[in-house]
Tab-separated table of C-alpha atoms in Angstrom:
chain	number	residue	atom	x	y	z
A	184	MET	CA	96.641	102.849	65.062
A	185	SER	CA	96.472	100.955	68.315
A	186	SER	CA	96.818	96.941	67.473
A	187	ALA	CA	93.997	94.880	66.278
A	188	PRO	CA	93.052	92.685	69.138
A	189	ASN	CA	94.069	89.169	67.032
A	190	GLY	CA	95.615	88.280	69.774
A	191	LEU	CA	93.038	87.899	72.226
A	192	PHE	CA	91.490	84.862	69.671
A	193	ALA	CA	91.236	82.264	67.980
A	194	TYR	CA	88.123	83.310	65.742
A	195	PRO	CA	86.787	86.808	65.242
A	196	ILE	CA	84.111	86.958	68.017
A	197	VAL	CA	83.085	88.544	70.962
A	198	GLN	CA	80.557	87.739	73.878
A	199	ALA	CA	79.044	90.398	74.966
A	200	PRO	CA	79.195	91.736	78.696
A	201	MET	CA	75.518	91.242	79.220
A	202	ALA	CA	74.626	93.061	83.009
A	203	GLY	CA	72.239	91.162	84.841
A	204	GLY	CA	73.483	88.297	85.094
A	205	ALA	CA	73.686	86.572	81.467
A	206	SER	CA	77.130	87.036	80.791
A	207	CYS	CA	78.132	84.990	83.771
A	208	PRO	CA	81.688	82.922	84.290
A	209	PRO	CA	80.927	79.685	83.100
A	210	LEU	CA	79.543	81.104	80.025
A	211	ALA	CA	82.813	83.670	79.181
A	212	ALA	CA	84.420	80.823	80.323
A	213	ALA	CA	82.855	78.700	77.690
A	214	VAL	CA	83.669	80.858	75.350
A	215	CYS	CA	86.601	81.735	75.834
A	216	GLU	CA	88.247	77.861	75.805
A	217	ALA	CA	86.336	77.625	72.524
A	218	GLY	CA	89.403	80.122	71.157
A	219	ALA	CA	86.744	83.336	71.214
A	220	LEU	CA	86.383	86.261	73.269
A	221	GLY	CA	84.333	85.475	76.586
A	222	PHE	CA	83.758	88.672	79.308
A	223	LEU	CA	81.932	89.270	83.078
A	224	ALA	CA	79.645	92.280	82.485
A	225	GLY	CA	80.499	94.094	85.641
A	226	GLY	CA	77.775	97.256	86.303
A	227	TYR	CA	75.092	96.295	88.982
A	228	LYS	CA	77.292	94.618	90.776
A	229	THR	CA	79.121	95.361	93.757
A	230	ALA	CA	82.899	96.166	93.420
A	231	ASP	CA	83.843	92.749	95.573
A	232	GLY	CA	80.857	91.018	93.304
A	233	MET	CA	82.460	91.675	89.902
A	234	TYR	CA	86.442	90.599	91.588
A	235	GLN	CA	84.566	87.402	93.065
A	236	GLU	CA	83.229	86.747	89.004
A	237	ILE	CA	87.201	87.357	88.004
A	238	LYS	CA	88.405	84.692	90.285
A	239	ARG	CA	85.273	81.938	89.703
A	240	LEU	CA	86.586	82.832	85.766
A	241	ARG	CA	90.232	82.014	86.450
A	242	ALA	CA	89.715	79.176	87.400
A	243	LEU	CA	87.494	78.340	84.932
A	244	THR	CA	89.962	79.160	81.684
A	245	ARG	CA	93.648	80.222	81.659
A	246	ARG	CA	92.361	81.984	77.485
A	247	PRO	CA	91.972	86.043	77.756
A	248	PHE	CA	88.810	87.385	78.811
A	249	GLY	CA	87.186	91.010	79.183
A	250	VAL	CA	85.884	92.749	81.721
A	251	ASN	CA	83.555	95.352	80.619
A	252	LEU	CA	82.561	98.737	83.687
A	253	PHE	CA	79.473	101.066	83.075
A	254	LEU	CA	80.719	105.133	82.886
A	255	PRO	CA	79.474	107.270	86.109
A	256	GLN	CA	76.159	108.871	84.955
A	257	ALA	CA	75.624	111.934	86.337
A	258	SER	CA	72.765	112.919	88.982
A	259	HIS	CA	70.898	115.762	87.722
A	260	VAL	CA	67.609	113.610	87.477
A	261	ASP	CA	64.681	115.426	88.866
A	262	PRO	CA	63.168	113.638	91.952
A	263	ALA	CA	59.308	114.243	90.730
A	264	VAL	CA	60.397	112.599	87.973
A	265	VAL	CA	60.892	110.154	89.208
A	266	GLU	CA	58.298	109.655	92.574
A	267	ALA	CA	55.588	109.940	89.334
A	268	TYR	CA	57.118	106.714	87.613
A	269	ARG	CA	56.858	105.548	91.002
A	270	GLY	CA	53.158	106.804	91.026
A	271	HIS	CA	52.702	105.010	87.527
A	272	LEU	CA	53.321	102.127	88.710
A	273	ALA	CA	51.429	101.032	92.154
A	274	SER	CA	48.985	99.237	89.831
A	275	GLU	CA	52.318	97.070	88.318
A	276	ALA	CA	53.392	96.826	92.487
A	277	SER	CA	49.500	95.915	93.518
A	278	TRP	CA	49.566	93.041	90.173
A	279	TYR	CA	52.337	91.645	91.496
A	280	GLU	CA	51.346	92.092	96.106
A	281	ILE	CA	54.759	93.506	96.925
A	282	SER	CA	55.553	96.996	97.739
A	283	LEU	CA	57.576	99.746	96.245
A	284	ALA	CA	60.197	100.983	98.634
A	285	GLU	CA	60.295	104.893	99.293
A	286	GLU	CA	64.209	104.408	99.647
A	287	ASP	CA	66.565	107.121	98.000
A	288	ILE	CA	67.745	106.153	94.312
A	289	ILE	CA	69.015	109.102	93.411
A	290	GLY	CA	72.197	108.957	94.471
A	291	THR	CA	72.596	106.156	92.848
A	292	CYS	CA	74.614	106.930	89.801
A	293	ASP	CA	78.579	105.498	89.755
A	294	ASP	CA	77.913	101.628	89.473
A	295	GLY	CA	80.730	101.835	92.084
A	296	TYR	CA	83.360	102.808	89.241
A	297	ASP	CA	85.864	103.697	90.265
A	298	ALA	CA	86.927	100.638	92.978
A	299	LYS	CA	86.509	98.336	90.167
A	300	LEU	CA	88.587	100.346	88.281
A	301	ALA	CA	90.983	100.137	90.688
A	302	ILE	CA	91.123	96.422	91.403
A	303	LEU	CA	91.427	96.267	87.450
A	304	VAL	CA	94.857	98.251	87.694
A	305	GLU	CA	96.057	96.293	90.939
A	306	ASP	CA	95.055	93.001	89.660
A	307	PRO	CA	94.842	93.628	86.107
A	308	VAL	CA	92.548	91.219	83.259
A	309	PRO	CA	93.888	91.428	79.805
A	310	VAL	CA	90.702	93.091	78.448
A	311	VAL	CA	88.466	96.122	79.878
A	312	SER	CA	85.714	97.404	77.500
A	313	PHE	CA	83.373	100.769	78.410
A	314	THR	CA	79.409	101.599	78.451
A	315	PHE	CA	77.763	104.891	78.406
A	316	GLY	CA	80.140	106.489	77.923
A	317	LEU	CA	84.238	107.353	77.265
A	318	PRO	CA	87.085	106.732	80.744
A	319	SER	CA	89.549	109.779	80.862
A	320	PRO	CA	92.489	109.560	79.695
A	321	GLU	CA	94.260	109.141	83.127
A	322	ALA	CA	92.970	105.855	84.059
A	323	LEU	CA	93.404	104.861	80.532
A	324	THR	CA	97.257	105.080	81.364
A	325	ARG	CA	96.745	103.793	84.570
A	326	LEU	CA	95.124	100.100	82.965
A	327	ARG	CA	97.944	100.348	79.785
A	328	LYS	CA	100.963	100.540	82.352
A	329	VAL	CA	99.514	97.040	83.749
A	330	GLY	CA	98.746	95.275	79.944
A	331	THR	CA	95.278	95.713	79.647
A	332	TYR	CA	93.302	96.272	76.114
A	333	THR	CA	91.204	98.743	76.110
A	334	ILE	CA	87.410	99.139	74.489
A	335	ALA	CA	85.090	101.988	74.668
A	336	THR	CA	81.263	101.409	72.822
A	337	VAL	CA	80.552	104.126	70.650
A	338	THR	CA	77.387	104.558	68.416
A	339	SER	CA	78.090	107.318	66.646
A	340	VAL	CA	81.522	108.635	64.238
A	341	GLU	CA	81.060	111.529	67.129
A	342	GLU	CA	81.969	109.664	69.840
A	343	ALA	CA	84.567	107.440	68.146
A	344	ARG	CA	86.171	110.383	67.609
A	345	ALA	CA	86.130	110.575	70.585
A	346	ALA	CA	87.029	107.823	71.902
A	347	GLN	CA	90.261	107.412	69.263
A	348	ALA	CA	90.869	111.240	71.198
A	349	ALA	CA	90.641	109.523	74.621
A	350	GLY	CA	93.196	106.873	73.893
A	351	VAL	CA	92.137	103.307	74.033
A	352	ASP	CA	93.028	100.632	71.895
A	353	ALA	CA	89.452	99.898	70.425
A	354	VAL	CA	86.596	100.608	69.576
A	355	CYS	CA	82.900	98.392	70.014
A	356	VAL	CA	80.692	100.026	67.163
A	357	GLN	CA	77.096	99.573	68.492
A	358	GLY	CA	73.979	99.864	65.745
A	359	MET	CA	70.811	100.175	66.685
A	360	GLU	CA	69.722	96.049	65.814
A	361	ALA	CA	70.956	95.906	69.250
A	362	GLY	CA	69.797	93.510	72.924
A	363	GLY	CA	70.182	96.294	75.527
A	364	HIS	CA	70.363	99.649	76.048
A	365	GLN	CA	72.481	101.587	73.486
A	366	SER	CA	75.383	103.013	74.804
A	367	THR	CA	75.127	106.163	74.066
A	368	HIS	CA	77.849	108.690	75.169
A	369	ARG	CA	75.041	111.387	76.034
A	370	ASP	CA	71.474	109.940	76.524
A	371	ASP	CA	69.294	112.228	74.628
A	372	PRO	CA	65.692	111.824	75.212
A	373	ARG	CA	64.750	114.659	71.621
A	374	ALA	CA	66.720	111.939	69.608
A	375	ASP	CA	64.330	108.616	71.305
A	376	GLY	CA	63.844	106.746	68.040
A	377	THR	CA	65.161	108.733	65.927
A	378	ALA	CA	69.187	108.510	66.590
A	379	GLY	CA	71.657	105.864	65.361
A	380	LEU	CA	72.434	103.709	62.675
A	381	GLY	CA	72.384	100.037	60.763
A	382	LEU	CA	75.215	98.543	61.832
A	383	LEU	CA	76.829	98.291	58.581
A	384	ALA	CA	76.185	101.650	57.843
A	385	LEU	CA	77.940	103.056	60.500
A	386	VAL	CA	80.791	99.819	60.882
A	387	ALA	CA	81.100	101.579	57.245
A	388	GLN	CA	81.293	105.648	58.852
A	389	VAL	CA	83.552	105.228	61.518
A	390	ARG	CA	86.121	102.913	59.467
A	391	GLU	CA	86.916	106.166	56.982
A	392	SER	CA	87.245	107.865	60.709
A	393	VAL	CA	89.109	106.545	62.537
A	394	ALA	CA	91.841	104.425	62.437
A	395	LEU	CA	91.437	102.532	65.611
A	396	PRO	CA	90.221	98.460	64.792
A	397	ILE	CA	86.411	98.260	65.293
A	398	ILE	CA	84.753	95.289	67.094
A	399	ALA	CA	80.837	95.303	65.174
A	400	ALA	CA	77.990	95.043	67.433
A	401	GLY	CA	73.608	94.588	66.973
A	402	GLY	CA	71.925	91.909	65.786
A	403	LEU	CA	73.949	89.442	64.526
A	404	MET	CA	73.180	85.735	64.818
A	405	ARG	CA	75.272	84.459	62.443
A	406	GLY	CA	78.768	83.806	60.539
A	407	SER	CA	77.403	85.158	57.537
A	408	GLN	CA	76.810	88.342	59.915
A	409	ILE	CA	80.043	88.202	60.996
A	410	ALA	CA	81.971	87.620	57.274
A	411	ALA	CA	79.794	90.927	56.723
A	412	LEU	CA	81.316	92.846	58.709
A	413	LEU	CA	84.443	92.157	58.387
A	414	ALA	CA	84.909	92.146	54.765
A	415	ALA	CA	82.759	96.446	55.582
A	416	GLY	CA	86.174	96.353	57.259
A	417	ALA	CA	85.625	94.967	61.187
A	418	GLU	CA	88.211	92.983	63.066
A	419	ALA	CA	86.056	91.020	64.915
A	420	ALA	CA	81.921	91.309	65.829
A	421	GLN	CA	80.473	91.085	69.044
A	422	LEU	CA	77.043	89.270	69.993
A	423	GLY	CA	74.656	89.474	73.133
A	424	THR	CA	71.417	87.750	71.991
A	425	ALA	CA	73.589	84.756	69.871
A	426	PHE	CA	74.662	84.104	73.338
A	427	LEU	CA	71.626	84.496	75.824
A	428	ALA	CA	69.730	81.666	74.443
A	429	CYS	CA	73.219	79.438	75.313
A	430	PRO	CA	72.729	76.624	78.479
A	431	GLU	CA	75.524	78.585	80.189
A	432	SER	CA	74.376	81.754	80.130
A	433	GLY	CA	72.339	83.251	83.391
A	434	ALA	CA	69.625	84.904	81.683
A	435	ASP	CA	66.525	83.934	83.671
A	436	PRO	CA	64.980	80.197	81.070
A	437	LEU	CA	61.592	82.439	80.936
A	438	HIS	CA	63.772	84.898	78.865
A	439	LYS	CA	65.621	82.332	77.140
A	440	LYS	CA	62.787	80.213	75.472
A	441	ALA	CA	60.525	84.298	74.902
A	442	LEU	CA	64.133	84.638	72.216
A	443	THR	CA	62.186	82.251	70.056
A	444	ASP	CA	58.403	82.483	72.025
A	445	PRO	CA	55.990	82.924	68.672
A	446	LEU	CA	54.067	85.380	71.730
A	447	PHE	CA	56.852	87.753	70.976
A	448	VAL	CA	57.270	89.162	67.563
A	449	ARG	CA	59.179	92.878	67.643
A	450	THR	CA	61.376	94.441	69.703
A	451	GLU	CA	61.691	98.568	70.835
A	452	MET	CA	63.452	101.194	72.537
A	453	THR	CA	61.870	101.535	75.298
A	454	ARG	CA	62.765	103.390	78.698
A	455	ALA	CA	60.503	101.447	81.194
A	456	PHE	CA	62.493	99.406	82.917
A	457	SER	CA	65.481	101.519	83.635
A	458	GLY	CA	65.128	105.124	82.468
A	459	ARG	CA	66.874	104.703	79.408
A	460	PRO	CA	66.497	103.473	75.519
A	461	ALA	CA	67.295	100.022	75.144
A	462	ARG	CA	65.741	97.403	73.454
A	463	GLY	CA	63.989	94.512	73.731
A	464	LEU	CA	61.094	92.040	73.231
A	465	VAL	CA	57.792	94.161	72.956
A	466	ASN	CA	56.015	92.911	76.041
A	467	ARG	CA	52.800	94.338	78.026
A	468	PHE	CA	55.010	95.721	80.974
A	469	MET	CA	57.084	97.878	77.967
A	470	ARG	CA	53.612	98.647	75.894
A	471	GLU	CA	51.409	99.525	79.741
A	472	HIS	CA	54.915	101.673	80.993
A	473	GLY	CA	57.172	102.901	78.401
A	474	PRO	CA	55.272	106.025	76.785
A	475	TYR	CA	55.234	107.208	80.361
A	476	ALA	CA	58.906	106.756	81.426
A	477	PRO	CA	61.340	109.355	82.135
A	478	ALA	CA	65.063	108.868	81.391
A	479	ALA	CA	66.147	109.152	84.507
A	480	TYR	CA	69.055	105.937	84.669
A	481	PRO	CA	70.080	104.246	86.602
A	482	GLN	CA	67.037	104.896	89.146
A	483	VAL	CA	64.646	104.137	87.031
A	484	HIS	CA	66.870	100.144	87.051
A	485	HIS	CA	66.556	100.896	90.392
A	486	LEU	CA	63.169	101.273	90.896
A	487	THR	CA	61.961	97.877	88.643
A	488	MET	CA	64.267	95.925	89.822
A	489	PRO	CA	61.825	94.616	92.994
A	490	LEU	CA	58.975	94.426	89.495
A	491	ARG	CA	61.422	92.682	87.483
A	492	LYS	CA	61.889	90.032	89.962
A	493	ALA	CA	58.856	89.910	91.784
A	494	ALA	CA	57.717	89.150	87.758
A	495	ALA	CA	60.170	86.394	87.248
A	496	ALA	CA	59.742	84.396	90.495
A	497	ALA	CA	55.789	84.561	89.171
A	498	GLY	CA	57.008	82.593	85.997
A	499	ASP	CA	55.645	85.864	83.872
A	500	PRO	CA	57.358	87.311	81.122
A	501	GLN	CA	55.700	89.818	80.328
A	502	GLY	CA	55.983	91.877	83.452
A	503	MET	CA	60.161	91.219	82.679
A	504	ALA	CA	63.288	93.196	80.315
A	505	LEU	CA	64.023	90.925	78.092
A	506	TRP	CA	66.192	92.090	76.487
A	507	ALA	CA	66.699	91.434	73.279
A	508	GLY	CA	68.125	92.727	69.799
A	509	GLN	CA	66.587	91.860	66.337
A	510	GLY	CA	68.091	88.557	65.420
A	511	HIS	CA	66.536	87.356	68.439
A	512	ARG	CA	64.201	84.669	66.076
A	513	LEU	CA	67.752	82.995	64.741
A	514	ALA	CA	68.726	82.514	68.524
A	515	ARG	CA	69.967	78.223	69.121
A	516	ALA	CA	70.196	76.413	72.497
A	517	LEU	CA	73.567	75.485	71.832
A	518	PRO	CA	76.303	75.134	74.229
A	519	ALA	CA	78.581	78.128	73.799
A	520	GLY	CA	81.327	76.270	73.176
A	521	GLU	CA	79.921	74.568	70.063
A	522	LEU	CA	77.330	78.052	69.164
A	523	VAL	CA	81.306	79.623	68.867
A	524	GLU	CA	82.076	76.624	66.405
A	525	VAL	CA	79.010	76.821	64.658
A	526	LEU	CA	79.470	80.569	63.912
A	527	ALA	CA	83.628	79.810	62.807
A	528	ALA	CA	82.321	77.635	59.776
A	529	GLU	CA	79.729	79.705	59.062
A	530	LEU	CA	82.502	82.487	58.835
A	531	ALA	CA	85.176	80.598	56.883
A	532	ALA	CA	81.758	79.061	55.088
A	533	ALA	CA	80.655	82.667	53.752
A	534	GLN	CA	84.263	83.785	53.318
A	535	HIS	CA	85.504	81.250	50.794
A	536	ALA	CA	82.154	81.443	49.500
A	537	LEU	CA	83.293	85.752	49.302
A	538	LYS	CA	86.670	85.003	47.854
A	539	THR	CA	85.255	82.526	44.492
A	540	MET	CA	83.083	84.848	43.717
A	541	GLN	CA	86.053	87.252	43.536
A	542	MET	CA	88.712	84.845	41.541
A	543	ARG	CA	85.064	84.004	38.791
A	544	SER	CA	84.587	87.634	38.685
A	545	ALA	CA	88.044	87.935	37.949
A	546	SER	CA	88.908	85.558	34.820
């Protein structure tokens, strides 16, 4: 069995790497300083942009932290389906008075992965996690030689078994409740809306299938939920939406407000913003364009980026990608360090209550 990640944190709490700006150095540093594991998101950044954020984080904390990488995606996307969606979005572009340029976005599928990996081998960080697939055994060997702890995000038992075979140190098990992208290793449109398990059921199945430490992720907002996942066999819990509302988070203020705004009552999976299934607050853009969005990631992400930026600039959350997990209404706008302490206290209280109940049952 791979060694558990407990030496990386005082509390079994991990701040999720949220690409797009939310997981910035100030947030990660505050989480680390409070005794949990903070993460930077390498996705959607250049290799140098990622490295500059690592240097900023190192200036803010000396505690262990992680960096997340997106795996390169298959490039066999039909340009015609992307262009058809561009045409479908013409009214959206007109509404925000911008143009969707005709630049080539078909070949932008690797997210600078090789260059980012090279940086992380040359100047190692304590933890590297992977999303949208598995790194090669060779890449894992390179990271292991420089002392980096590796984590693969998985959404099924099959993916967890493949991660163990590849040689990662741990798996981050993501349930369907999670906000943002579902980190499936294979994007299958036929599975939209039908595939995937809730977190508790998935953790139990993975626990019985692989001999790897488990970090549980998906809709977690309270310490009592973390206690339940630890009791089910996880070593730690990863929270994203819970940290999104923190003042240190780099998320847009409109996004933070929307988490608890009564106007946004539920979340759904959609391909509308990126071409890959992702959970967000249901808004106008999702309702109007989701049914027409093709399975074309990251091309659709690049195509809709100007629209999302224009919506944010206009103060219009109805046109933004408001990623959020199912527990979003429980968000607390606390400083990140304080949130870690509150979660840890809730966890301790829940574990004490469970232990007391067990002792009473045994007597």
